[in-house]
Amino acid sequence: MSTTYTEELMSVITSRTSIRNYNANEQISIEELQEILSITTQAPSAWNLQHWHFTVFHSEEAKKQLLPIAYNQNQIVESSAVIAILGDLKANKNTDSVYEPLVEAGYMTSEIKETLAKQINGAYTDEGFARDAAFSNASLAAMQFMLTAKAKGFDTCAIGGFNKEQFVKEFNVSERYVPVMLITIGKAQKAAHKSNRLDLQQVSTWL
Ligand SMILES: Cc1cc2nc3c(=O)[nH]c(=O)nc-3n(C[C@H](O)[C@H](O)[C@H](O)COP(=O)(O)O)c2cc1C
């Protein structure tokens, strides 16, 4: 019996688990990573400013360099690649690149673009807003990456356990970006630890 699109999508979502033991002999190609990352960028973002930046650790050398910064979590070197998801603290700088093509294509007037640019630049005078926006929007990209990877037959694990200051120093991350999380990707060697979820009742308030 063939499965429906909805069943396949639900299966991708419900079968994703955090894999911490990868088959170190498995590779992921640059093309596969590029495809997953391109689909990742279909994630929604506030004002469509696309507040994410990806640092890709694909070579063995790069992963080895990252290992101590991620507190020697072995999955860093066992996985086929690691993606650092960075959040853009100056996503307002993307306004022109995002909206100008829409104006040129006739989907938006230049007046509307200018009005939006004023709103956006106004919001970005607040550093707290910029930081919250960097984290929330980049996190949507992170989730989209993990689900896309799963749909393409890869496993992943999000990693918040790494030294962010050291990361910035070691990899010369521009002040514009803040590290949000690392994500390992590869083929599982061992199943994930069993995990559970709180009852919906505990995590929801219905008004
Ligand atoms: C933001 C974030 C940070 C995480 N950091 C780590 C980490 O440093 N090391 C690790 O092994 N797992 C990490 N995880 C994975 C969680 O432990 C895992 O998602 C959770 O236990 C639920 O398990 P599941 O993903 O298999 O359903 C992280 C997950 C998230 C979303």
JSON list of C-alpha atoms and ligand atoms in Angstrom, two decimals:
[
{"chain": "A", "resi": 1, "resn": "MET", "atom": "CA", "xyz": [0.00, 0.00, 0.00]},
{"chain": "A", "resi": 2, "resn": "SER", "atom": "CA", "xyz": [1.46, 3.37, -0.93]},
{"chain": "A", "resi": 3, "resn": "THR", "atom": "CA", "xyz": [1.85, 5.99, 1.78]},
{"chain": "A", "resi": 4, "resn": "THR", "atom": "CA", "xyz": [0.41, 9.45, 1.37]},
{"chain": "A", "resi": 5, "resn": "TYR", "atom": "CA", "xyz": [2.44, 12.63, 1.38]},
{"chain": "A", "resi": 6, "resn": "THR", "atom": "CA", "xyz": [1.05, 13.46, 4.84]},
{"chain": "A", "resi": 7, "resn": "GLU", "atom": "CA", "xyz": [1.99, 10.04, 6.23]},
{"chain": "A", "resi": 8, "resn": "GLU", "atom": "CA", "xyz": [5.51, 10.39, 4.85]},
{"chain": "A", "resi": 9, "resn": "LEU", "atom": "CA", "xyz": [5.91, 13.86, 6.32]},
{"chain": "A", "resi": 10, "resn": "MET", "atom": "CA", "xyz": [4.58, 12.72, 9.72]},
{"chain": "A", "resi": 11, "resn": "SER", "atom": "CA", "xyz": [6.94, 9.77, 9.63]},
{"chain": "A", "resi": 12, "resn": "VAL", "atom": "CA", "xyz": [9.93, 12.09, 9.03]},
{"chain": "A", "resi": 13, "resn": "ILE", "atom": "CA", "xyz": [8.87, 14.30, 11.94]},
{"chain": "A", "resi": 14, "resn": "THR", "atom": "CA", "xyz": [8.14, 11.50, 14.40]},
{"chain": "A", "resi": 15, "resn": "SER", "atom": "CA", "xyz": [11.16, 9.35, 13.52]},
{"chain": "A", "resi": 16, "resn": "ARG", "atom": "CA", "xyz": [13.74, 12.14, 13.99]},
{"chain": "A", "resi": 17, "resn": "THR", "atom": "CA", "xyz": [15.78, 11.48, 17.11]},
{"chain": "A", "resi": 18, "resn": "SER", "atom": "CA", "xyz": [19.07, 12.87, 18.36]},
{"chain": "A", "resi": 19, "resn": "ILE", "atom": "CA", "xyz": [21.80, 10.54, 17.14]},
{"chain": "A", "resi": 20, "resn": "ARG", "atom": "CA", "xyz": [25.04, 10.64, 19.13]},
{"chain": "A", "resi": 21, "resn": "ASN", "atom": "CA", "xyz": [26.81, 7.64, 17.58]},
{"chain": "A", "resi": 22, "resn": "TYR", "atom": "CA", "xyz": [27.46, 7.82, 13.86]},
{"chain": "A", "resi": 23, "resn": "ASN", "atom": "CA", "xyz": [29.02, 5.43, 11.39]},
{"chain": "A", "resi": 24, "resn": "ALA", "atom": "CA", "xyz": [32.33, 7.23, 10.87]},
{"chain": "A", "resi": 25, "resn": "ASN", "atom": "CA", "xyz": [32.82, 5.55, 7.49]},
{"chain": "A", "resi": 26, "resn": "GLU", "atom": "CA", "xyz": [29.76, 7.20, 5.99]},
{"chain": "A", "resi": 27, "resn": "GLN", "atom": "CA", "xyz": [30.26, 10.38, 3.97]},
{"chain": "A", "resi": 28, "resn": "ILE", "atom": "CA", "xyz": [27.95, 13.17, 2.94]},
{"chain": "A", "resi": 29, "resn": "SER", "atom": "CA", "xyz": [28.78, 14.97, -0.31]},
{"chain": "A", "resi": 30, "resn": "ILE", "atom": "CA", "xyz": [29.05, 18.73, -0.76]},
{"chain": "A", "resi": 31, "resn": "GLU", "atom": "CA", "xyz": [26.08, 18.49, -3.17]},
{"chain": "A", "resi": 32, "resn": "GLU", "atom": "CA", "xyz": [23.93, 16.68, -0.58]},
{"chain": "A", "resi": 33, "resn": "LEU", "atom": "CA", "xyz": [24.81, 19.27, 2.07]},
{"chain": "A", "resi": 34, "resn": "GLN", "atom": "CA", "xyz": [24.10, 22.11, -0.34]},
{"chain": "A", "resi": 35, "resn": "GLU", "atom": "CA", "xyz": [20.72, 20.63, -1.21]},
{"chain": "A", "resi": 36, "resn": "ILE", "atom": "CA", "xyz": [19.74, 20.21, 2.45]},
{"chain": "A", "resi": 37, "resn": "LEU", "atom": "CA", "xyz": [20.96, 23.73, 3.26]},
{"chain": "A", "resi": 38, "resn": "SER", "atom": "CA", "xyz": [19.09, 25.23, 0.30]},
{"chain": "A", "resi": 39, "resn": "ILE", "atom": "CA", "xyz": [15.84, 23.64, 1.46]},
{"chain": "A", "resi": 40, "resn": "THR", "atom": "CA", "xyz": [16.66, 24.81, 4.99]},
{"chain": "A", "resi": 41, "resn": "THR", "atom": "CA", "xyz": [16.60, 28.40, 3.76]},
{"chain": "A", "resi": 42, "resn": "GLN", "atom": "CA", "xyz": [12.92, 27.97, 2.86]},
{"chain": "A", "resi": 43, "resn": "ALA", "atom": "CA", "xyz": [12.25, 28.40, 6.60]},
{"chain": "A", "resi": 44, "resn": "PRO", "atom": "CA", "xyz": [10.14, 31.42, 7.49]},
{"chain": "A", "resi": 45, "resn": "SER", "atom": "CA", "xyz": [11.75, 34.47, 9.10]},
{"chain": "A", "resi": 46, "resn": "ALA", "atom": "CA", "xyz": [10.57, 37.80, 10.45]},
{"chain": "A", "resi": 47, "resn": "TRP", "atom": "CA", "xyz": [10.28, 40.30, 7.58]},
{"chain": "A", "resi": 48, "resn": "ASN", "atom": "CA", "xyz": [11.90, 37.53, 5.53]},
{"chain": "A", "resi": 49, "resn": "LEU", "atom": "CA", "xyz": [15.28, 38.82, 6.68]},
{"chain": "A", "resi": 50, "resn": "GLN", "atom": "CA", "xyz": [16.70, 35.27, 6.83]},
{"chain": "A", "resi": 51, "resn": "HIS", "atom": "CA", "xyz": [18.67, 35.75, 10.02]},
{"chain": "A", "resi": 52, "resn": "TRP", "atom": "CA", "xyz": [20.89, 32.69, 9.58]},
{"chain": "A", "resi": 53, "resn": "HIS", "atom": "CA", "xyz": [24.39, 31.90, 8.53]},
{"chain": "A", "resi": 54, "resn": "PHE", "atom": "CA", "xyz": [25.86, 28.42, 8.21]},
{"chain": "A", "resi": 55, "resn": "THR", "atom": "CA", "xyz": [29.44, 27.43, 8.93]},
{"chain": "A", "resi": 56, "resn": "VAL", "atom": "CA", "xyz": [30.01, 23.99, 7.45]},
{"chain": "A", "resi": 57, "resn": "PHE", "atom": "CA", "xyz": [32.58, 21.66, 9.01]},
{"chain": "A", "resi": 58, "resn": "HIS", "atom": "CA", "xyz": [33.00, 19.03, 6.32]},
{"chain": "A", "resi": 59, "resn": "SER", "atom": "CA", "xyz": [36.66, 18.02, 6.41]},
{"chain": "A", "resi": 60, "resn": "GLU", "atom": "CA", "xyz": [38.14, 15.76, 9.08]},
{"chain": "A", "resi": 61, "resn": "GLU", "atom": "CA", "xyz": [40.56, 18.59, 9.98]},
{"chain": "A", "resi": 62, "resn": "ALA", "atom": "CA", "xyz": [37.76, 21.09, 10.53]},
{"chain": "A", "resi": 63, "resn": "LYS", "atom": "CA", "xyz": [35.79, 18.65, 12.71]},
{"chain": "A", "resi": 64, "resn": "LYS", "atom": "CA", "xyz": [38.92, 17.86, 14.74]},
{"chain": "A", "resi": 65, "resn": "GLN", "atom": "CA", "xyz": [39.47, 21.58, 15.30]},
{"chain": "A", "resi": 66, "resn": "LEU", "atom": "CA", "xyz": [35.87, 21.87, 16.53]},
{"chain": "A", "resi": 67, "resn": "LEU", "atom": "CA", "xyz": [36.01, 18.83, 18.83]},
{"chain": "A", "resi": 68, "resn": "PRO", "atom": "CA", "xyz": [37.53, 20.45, 21.97]},
{"chain": "A", "resi": 69, "resn": "ILE", "atom": "CA", "xyz": [35.27, 23.49, 21.59]},
{"chain": "A", "resi": 70, "resn": "ALA", "atom": "CA", "xyz": [32.28, 21.11, 21.74]},
{"chain": "A", "resi": 71, "resn": "TYR", "atom": "CA", "xyz": [33.67, 19.60, 24.96]},
{"chain": "A", "resi": 72, "resn": "ASN", "atom": "CA", "xyz": [35.02, 16.56, 23.11]},
{"chain": "A", "resi": 73, "resn": "GLN", "atom": "CA", "xyz": [31.59, 15.16, 22.23]},
{"chain": "A", "resi": 74, "resn": "ASN", "atom": "CA", "xyz": [32.66, 12.30, 20.01]},
{"chain": "A", "resi": 75, "resn": "GLN", "atom": "CA", "xyz": [29.74, 12.74, 17.63]},
{"chain": "A", "resi": 76, "resn": "ILE", "atom": "CA", "xyz": [31.56, 15.81, 16.24]},
{"chain": "A", "resi": 77, "resn": "VAL", "atom": "CA", "xyz": [34.25, 13.65, 14.65]},
{"chain": "A", "resi": 78, "resn": "GLU", "atom": "CA", "xyz": [32.15, 10.52, 14.03]},
{"chain": "A", "resi": 79, "resn": "SER", "atom": "CA", "xyz": [29.49, 12.44, 12.09]},
{"chain": "A", "resi": 80, "resn": "SER", "atom": "CA", "xyz": [29.87, 13.11, 8.36]},
{"chain": "A", "resi": 81, "resn": "ALA", "atom": "CA", "xyz": [29.67, 16.89, 8.85]},
{"chain": "A", "resi": 82, "resn": "VAL", "atom": "CA", "xyz": [28.77, 19.50, 11.43]},
{"chain": "A", "resi": 83, "resn": "ILE", "atom": "CA", "xyz": [26.83, 22.65, 10.65]},
{"chain": "A", "resi": 84, "resn": "ALA", "atom": "CA", "xyz": [27.11, 25.64, 12.96]},
{"chain": "A", "resi": 85, "resn": "ILE", "atom": "CA", "xyz": [23.91, 27.63, 12.85]},
{"chain": "A", "resi": 86, "resn": "LEU", "atom": "CA", "xyz": [24.69, 31.29, 13.46]},
{"chain": "A", "resi": 87, "resn": "GLY", "atom": "CA", "xyz": [22.13, 34.02, 14.02]},
{"chain": "A", "resi": 88, "resn": "ASP", "atom": "CA", "xyz": [22.42, 37.38, 12.26]},
{"chain": "A", "resi": 89, "resn": "LEU", "atom": "CA", "xyz": [22.47, 40.28, 14.72]},
{"chain": "A", "resi": 90, "resn": "LYS", "atom": "CA", "xyz": [22.32, 42.76, 11.84]},
{"chain": "A", "resi": 91, "resn": "ALA", "atom": "CA", "xyz": [19.68, 41.10, 9.69]},
{"chain": "A", "resi": 92, "resn": "ASN", "atom": "CA", "xyz": [18.32, 44.58, 8.88]},
{"chain": "A", "resi": 93, "resn": "LYS", "atom": "CA", "xyz": [21.29, 44.82, 6.51]},
{"chain": "A", "resi": 94, "resn": "ASN", "atom": "CA", "xyz": [19.53, 42.20, 4.35]},
{"chain": "A", "resi": 95, "resn": "THR", "atom": "CA", "xyz": [16.58, 44.50, 3.68]},
{"chain": "A", "resi": 96, "resn": "ASP", "atom": "CA", "xyz": [17.75, 45.71, 0.26]},
{"chain": "A", "resi": 97, "resn": "SER", "atom": "CA", "xyz": [18.89, 42.28, -0.95]},
{"chain": "A", "resi": 98, "resn": "VAL", "atom": "CA", "xyz": [15.55, 40.76, 0.04]},
{"chain": "A", "resi": 99, "resn": "TYR", "atom": "CA", "xyz": [13.15, 43.49, -1.11]},
{"chain": "A", "resi": 100, "resn": "GLU", "atom": "CA", "xyz": [14.86, 45.05, -4.11]},
{"chain": "A", "resi": 101, "resn": "PRO", "atom": "CA", "xyz": [14.28, 42.01, -6.39]},
{"chain": "A", "resi": 102, "resn": "LEU", "atom": "CA", "xyz": [10.59, 42.09, -5.38]},
{"chain": "A", "resi": 103, "resn": "VAL", "atom": "CA", "xyz": [10.39, 45.77, -6.36]},
{"chain": "A", "resi": 104, "resn": "GLU", "atom": "CA", "xyz": [12.17, 45.06, -9.65]},
{"chain": "A", "resi": 105, "resn": "ALA", "atom": "CA", "xyz": [9.81, 42.16, -10.40]},
{"chain": "A", "resi": 106, "resn": "GLY", "atom": "CA", "xyz": [6.81, 44.40, -9.71]},
{"chain": "A", "resi": 107, "resn": "TYR", "atom": "CA", "xyz": [5.63, 42.47, -6.62]},
{"chain": "A", "resi": 108, "resn": "MET", "atom": "CA", "xyz": [6.20, 45.40, -4.28]},
{"chain": "A", "resi": 109, "resn": "THR", "atom": "CA", "xyz": [6.26, 49.17, -4.74]},
{"chain": "A", "resi": 110, "resn": "SER", "atom": "CA", "xyz": [9.39, 51.08, -3.74]},
{"chain": "A", "resi": 111, "resn": "GLU", "atom": "CA", "xyz": [7.23, 53.09, -1.30]},
{"chain": "A", "resi": 112, "resn": "ILE", "atom": "CA", "xyz": [6.26, 49.91, 0.54]},
{"chain": "A", "resi": 113, "resn": "LYS", "atom": "CA", "xyz": [9.88, 48.81, 0.55]},
{"chain": "A", "resi": 114, "resn": "GLU", "atom": "CA", "xyz": [10.92, 52.16, 2.10]},
{"chain": "A", "resi": 115, "resn": "THR", "atom": "CA", "xyz": [8.18, 51.91, 4.74]},
{"chain": "A", "resi": 116, "resn": "LEU", "atom": "CA", "xyz": [9.30, 48.39, 5.66]},
{"chain": "A", "resi": 117, "resn": "ALA", "atom": "CA", "xyz": [12.96, 49.45, 5.74]},
{"chain": "A", "resi": 118, "resn": "LYS", "atom": "CA", "xyz": [12.08, 52.22, 8.23]},
{"chain": "A", "resi": 119, "resn": "GLN", "atom": "CA", "xyz": [10.20, 49.78, 10.47]},
{"chain": "A", "resi": 120, "resn": "ILE", "atom": "CA", "xyz": [13.01, 47.25, 10.29]},
{"chain": "A", "resi": 121, "resn": "ASN", "atom": "CA", "xyz": [15.83, 49.72, 10.96]},
{"chain": "A", "resi": 122, "resn": "GLY", "atom": "CA", "xyz": [13.77, 51.19, 13.83]},
{"chain": "A", "resi": 123, "resn": "ALA", "atom": "CA", "xyz": [13.42, 47.74, 15.42]},
{"chain": "A", "resi": 124, "resn": "TYR", "atom": "CA", "xyz": [17.15, 47.07, 14.99]},
{"chain": "A", "resi": 125, "resn": "THR", "atom": "CA", "xyz": [18.14, 50.07, 17.11]},
{"chain": "A", "resi": 126, "resn": "ASP", "atom": "CA", "xyz": [17.27, 47.77, 20.04]},
{"chain": "A", "resi": 127, "resn": "GLU", "atom": "CA", "xyz": [20.12, 45.28, 20.63]},
{"chain": "A", "resi": 128, "resn": "GLY", "atom": "CA", "xyz": [17.91, 43.00, 22.72]},
{"chain": "A", "resi": 129, "resn": "PHE", "atom": "CA", "xyz": [15.41, 42.77, 19.88]},
{"chain": "A", "resi": 130, "resn": "ALA", "atom": "CA", "xyz": [18.20, 41.99, 17.41]},
{"chain": "A", "resi": 131, "resn": "ARG", "atom": "CA", "xyz": [19.56, 39.21, 19.61]},
{"chain": "A", "resi": 132, "resn": "ASP", "atom": "CA", "xyz": [16.15, 37.64, 20.25]},
{"chain": "A", "resi": 133, "resn": "ALA", "atom": "CA", "xyz": [15.39, 37.79, 16.52]},
{"chain": "A", "resi": 134, "resn": "ALA", "atom": "CA", "xyz": [18.75, 36.19, 15.66]},
{"chain": "A", "resi": 135, "resn": "PHE", "atom": "CA", "xyz": [18.06, 33.25, 17.99]},
{"chain": "A", "resi": 136, "resn": "SER", "atom": "CA", "xyz": [14.40, 32.69, 17.15]},
{"chain": "A", "resi": 137, "resn": "ASN", "atom": "CA", "xyz": [14.79, 32.90, 13.38]},
{"chain": "A", "resi": 138, "resn": "ALA", "atom": "CA", "xyz": [18.03, 30.91, 13.18]},
{"chain": "A", "resi": 139, "resn": "SER", "atom": "CA", "xyz": [16.41, 28.22, 15.36]},
{"chain": "A", "resi": 140, "resn": "LEU", "atom": "CA", "xyz": [13.67, 27.79, 12.76]},
{"chain": "A", "resi": 141, "resn": "ALA", "atom": "CA", "xyz": [16.39, 27.15, 10.19]},
{"chain": "A", "resi": 142, "resn": "ALA", "atom": "CA", "xyz": [17.97, 24.62, 12.56]},
{"chain": "A", "resi": 143, "resn": "MET", "atom": "CA", "xyz": [14.73, 22.65, 12.85]},
{"chain": "A", "resi": 144, "resn": "GLN", "atom": "CA", "xyz": [14.18, 22.80, 9.11]},
{"chain": "A", "resi": 145, "resn": "PHE", "atom": "CA", "xyz": [17.73, 21.48, 8.58]},
{"chain": "A", "resi": 146, "resn": "MET", "atom": "CA", "xyz": [17.14, 18.50, 10.89]},
{"chain": "A", "resi": 147, "resn": "LEU", "atom": "CA", "xyz": [13.84, 17.54, 9.27]},
{"chain": "A", "resi": 148, "resn": "THR", "atom": "CA", "xyz": [15.17, 17.97, 5.74]},
{"chain": "A", "resi": 149, "resn": "ALA", "atom": "CA", "xyz": [18.19, 15.85, 6.62]},
{"chain": "A", "resi": 150, "resn": "LYS", "atom": "CA", "xyz": [15.90, 13.13, 8.01]},
{"chain": "A", "resi": 151, "resn": "ALA", "atom": "CA", "xyz": [13.77, 13.22, 4.85]},
{"chain": "A", "resi": 152, "resn": "LYS", "atom": "CA", "xyz": [16.96, 12.73, 2.82]},
{"chain": "A", "resi": 153, "resn": "GLY", "atom": "CA", "xyz": [18.00, 9.68, 4.88]},
{"chain": "A", "resi": 154, "resn": "PHE", "atom": "CA", "xyz": [20.42, 11.35, 7.32]},
{"chain": "A", "resi": 155, "resn": "ASP", "atom": "CA", "xyz": [20.38, 11.59, 11.10]},
{"chain": "A", "resi": 156, "resn": "THR", "atom": "CA", "xyz": [21.22, 14.64, 13.15]},
{"chain": "A", "resi": 157, "resn": "CYS", "atom": "CA", "xyz": [21.79, 15.94, 16.67]},
{"chain": "A", "resi": 158, "resn": "ALA", "atom": "CA", "xyz": [21.46, 19.53, 17.80]},
{"chain": "A", "resi": 159, "resn": "ILE", "atom": "CA", "xyz": [24.28, 20.60, 20.12]},
{"chain": "A", "resi": 160, "resn": "GLY", "atom": "CA", "xyz": [24.10, 23.53, 22.49]},
{"chain": "A", "resi": 161, "resn": "GLY", "atom": "CA", "xyz": [26.99, 22.19, 24.56]},
{"chain": "A", "resi": 162, "resn": "PHE", "atom": "CA", "xyz": [29.91, 24.08, 23.10]},
{"chain": "A", "resi": 163, "resn": "ASN", "atom": "CA", "xyz": [31.97, 27.07, 24.17]},
{"chain": "A", "resi": 164, "resn": "LYS", "atom": "CA", "xyz": [30.51, 29.90, 22.15]},
{"chain": "A", "resi": 165, "resn": "GLU", "atom": "CA", "xyz": [33.24, 32.44, 23.01]},
{"chain": "A", "resi": 166, "resn": "GLN", "atom": "CA", "xyz": [35.93, 30.00, 22.00]},
{"chain": "A", "resi": 167, "resn": "PHE", "atom": "CA", "xyz": [34.01, 29.14, 18.83]},
{"chain": "A", "resi": 168, "resn": "VAL", "atom": "CA", "xyz": [33.90, 32.80, 17.80]},
{"chain": "A", "resi": 169, "resn": "LYS", "atom": "CA", "xyz": [37.64, 33.21, 18.46]},
{"chain": "A", "resi": 170, "resn": "GLU", "atom": "CA", "xyz": [38.82, 29.98, 16.84]},
{"chain": "A", "resi": 171, "resn": "PHE", "atom": "CA", "xyz": [36.80, 30.42, 13.65]},
{"chain": "A", "resi": 172, "resn": "ASN", "atom": "CA", "xyz": [37.02, 34.22, 13.36]},
{"chain": "A", "resi": 173, "resn": "VAL", "atom": "CA", "xyz": [33.26, 34.69, 13.44]},
{"chain": "A", "resi": 174, "resn": "SER", "atom": "CA", "xyz": [32.29, 38.25, 12.53]},
{"chain": "A", "resi": 175, "resn": "GLU", "atom": "CA", "xyz": [30.65, 40.40, 15.24]},
{"chain": "A", "resi": 176, "resn": "ARG", "atom": "CA", "xyz": [27.59, 40.36, 13.04]},
{"chain": "A", "resi": 177, "resn": "TYR", "atom": "CA", "xyz": [26.83, 36.74, 13.96]},
{"chain": "A", "resi": 178, "resn": "VAL", "atom": "CA", "xyz": [26.08, 34.86, 17.16]},
{"chain": "A", "resi": 179, "resn": "PRO", "atom": "CA", "xyz": [26.51, 31.08, 17.46]},
{"chain": "A", "resi": 180, "resn": "VAL", "atom": "CA", "xyz": [23.11, 29.48, 18.10]},
{"chain": "A", "resi": 181, "resn": "MET", "atom": "CA", "xyz": [23.76, 25.74, 17.89]},
{"chain": "A", "resi": 182, "resn": "LEU", "atom": "CA", "xyz": [25.80, 23.07, 16.16]},
{"chain": "A", "resi": 183, "resn": "ILE", "atom": "CA", "xyz": [24.12, 20.22, 14.29]},
{"chain": "A", "resi": 184, "resn": "THR", "atom": "CA", "xyz": [25.90, 16.96, 13.53]},
{"chain": "A", "resi": 185, "resn": "ILE", "atom": "CA", "xyz": [24.72, 15.05, 10.46]},
{"chain": "A", "resi": 186, "resn": "GLY", "atom": "CA", "xyz": [25.48, 11.53, 9.29]},
{"chain": "A", "resi": 187, "resn": "LYS", "atom": "CA", "xyz": [24.21, 7.96, 9.36]},
{"chain": "A", "resi": 188, "resn": "ALA", "atom": "CA", "xyz": [23.32, 6.45, 12.74]},
{"chain": "A", "resi": 189, "resn": "GLN", "atom": "CA", "xyz": [25.51, 3.70, 14.14]},
{"chain": "A", "resi": 190, "resn": "LYS", "atom": "CA", "xyz": [23.42, 3.33, 17.30]},
{"chain": "A", "resi": 191, "resn": "ALA", "atom": "CA", "xyz": [19.82, 4.33, 17.97]},
{"chain": "A", "resi": 192, "resn": "ALA", "atom": "CA", "xyz": [19.18, 7.46, 20.04]},
{"chain": "A", "resi": 193, "resn": "HIS", "atom": "CA", "xyz": [18.73, 7.32, 23.80]},
{"chain": "A", "resi": 194, "resn": "LYS", "atom": "CA", "xyz": [15.08, 6.74, 24.62]},
{"chain": "A", "resi": 195, "resn": "SER", "atom": "CA", "xyz": [13.43, 10.09, 25.17]},
{"chain": "A", "resi": 196, "resn": "ASN", "atom": "CA", "xyz": [9.98, 11.11, 26.28]},
{"chain": "A", "resi": 197, "resn": "ARG", "atom": "CA", "xyz": [7.82, 14.19, 26.15]},
{"chain": "A", "resi": 198, "resn": "LEU", "atom": "CA", "xyz": [5.85, 16.05, 28.79]},
{"chain": "A", "resi": 199, "resn": "ASP", "atom": "CA", "xyz": [2.08, 15.72, 28.56]},
{"chain": "A", "resi": 200, "resn": "LEU", "atom": "CA", "xyz": [0.45, 18.26, 26.30]},
{"chain": "A", "resi": 201, "resn": "GLN", "atom": "CA", "xyz": [-1.54, 19.37, 29.35]},
{"chain": "A", "resi": 202, "resn": "GLN", "atom": "CA", "xyz": [1.68, 20.34, 31.11]},
{"chain": "A", "resi": 203, "resn": "VAL", "atom": "CA", "xyz": [3.01, 22.37, 28.21]},
{"chain": "A", "resi": 204, "resn": "SER", "atom": "CA", "xyz": [-0.13, 24.12, 27.04]},
{"chain": "A", "resi": 205, "resn": "THR", "atom": "CA", "xyz": [-2.59, 26.71, 28.31]},
{"chain": "A", "resi": 206, "resn": "TRP", "atom": "CA", "xyz": [-5.90, 26.91, 26.54]},
{"chain": "A", "resi": 207, "resn": "LEU", "atom": "CA", "xyz": [-7.86, 30.16, 26.78]},
{"chain": "B", "resi": 1, "resn": "LIG", "atom": "C1", "xyz": [19.23, 23.53, 21.49]},
{"chain": "B", "resi": 1, "resn": "LIG", "atom": "C2", "xyz": [19.58, 22.09, 21.75]},
{"chain": "B", "resi": 1, "resn": "LIG", "atom": "C3", "xyz": [20.79, 21.78, 22.34]},
{"chain": "B", "resi": 1, "resn": "LIG", "atom": "C4", "xyz": [21.17, 20.45, 22.54]},
{"chain": "B", "resi": 1, "resn": "LIG", "atom": "N1", "xyz": [22.43, 20.17, 23.01]},
{"chain": "B", "resi": 1, "resn": "LIG", "atom": "C5", "xyz": [22.85, 18.89, 23.02]},
{"chain": "B", "resi": 1, "resn": "LIG", "atom": "C6", "xyz": [24.21, 18.59, 23.33]},
{"chain": "B", "resi": 1, "resn": "LIG", "atom": "O1", "xyz": [25.05, 19.47, 23.59]},
{"chain": "B", "resi": 1, "resn": "LIG", "atom": "N2", "xyz": [24.61, 17.29, 23.33]},
{"chain": "B", "resi": 1, "resn": "LIG", "atom": "C7", "xyz": [23.72, 16.29, 23.02]},
{"chain": "B", "resi": 1, "resn": "LIG", "atom": "O2", "xyz": [24.15, 15.12, 23.02]},
{"chain": "B", "resi": 1, "resn": "LIG", "atom": "N3", "xyz": [22.43, 16.54, 22.73]},
{"chain": "B", "resi": 1, "resn": "LIG", "atom": "C8", "xyz": [21.97, 17.81, 22.71]},
{"chain": "B", "resi": 1, "resn": "LIG", "atom": "N4", "xyz": [20.67, 18.09, 22.34]},
{"chain": "B", "resi": 1, "resn": "LIG", "atom": "C9", "xyz": [19.74, 17.00, 22.02]},
{"chain": "B", "resi": 1, "resn": "LIG", "atom": "C10", "xyz": [18.68, 16.83, 23.13]},
{"chain": "B", "resi": 1, "resn": "LIG", "atom": "O3", "xyz": [19.27, 16.22, 24.24]},
{"chain": "B", "resi": 1, "resn": "LIG", "atom": "C11", "xyz": [17.50, 16.00, 22.55]},
{"chain": "B", "resi": 1, "resn": "LIG", "atom": "O4", "xyz": [16.88, 16.73, 21.52]},
{"chain": "B", "resi": 1, "resn": "LIG", "atom": "C12", "xyz": [16.47, 15.67, 23.62]},
{"chain": "B", "resi": 1, "resn": "LIG", "atom": "O5", "xyz": [17.02, 14.88, 24.64]},
{"chain": "B", "resi": 1, "resn": "LIG", "atom": "C13", "xyz": [15.26, 14.92, 23.03]},
{"chain": "B", "resi": 1, "resn": "LIG", "atom": "O6", "xyz": [15.68, 13.75, 22.37]},
{"chain": "B", "resi": 1, "resn": "LIG", "atom": "P1", "xyz": [15.34, 13.48, 20.84]},
{"chain": "B", "resi": 1, "resn": "LIG", "atom": "O7", "xyz": [15.86, 14.63, 20.04]},
{"chain": "B", "resi": 1, "resn": "LIG", "atom": "O8", "xyz": [16.06, 12.19, 20.50]},
{"chain": "B", "resi": 1, "resn": "LIG", "atom": "O9", "xyz": [13.86, 13.35, 20.73]},
{"chain": "B", "resi": 1, "resn": "LIG", "atom": "C14", "xyz": [20.27, 19.40, 22.18]},
{"chain": "B", "resi": 1, "resn": "LIG", "atom": "C15", "xyz": [19.02, 19.73, 21.62]},
{"chain": "B", "resi": 1, "resn": "LIG", "atom": "C16", "xyz": [18.69, 21.05, 21.40]},
{"chain": "B", "resi": 1, "resn": "LIG", "atom": "C17", "xyz": [17.36, 21.36, 20.73]}
]
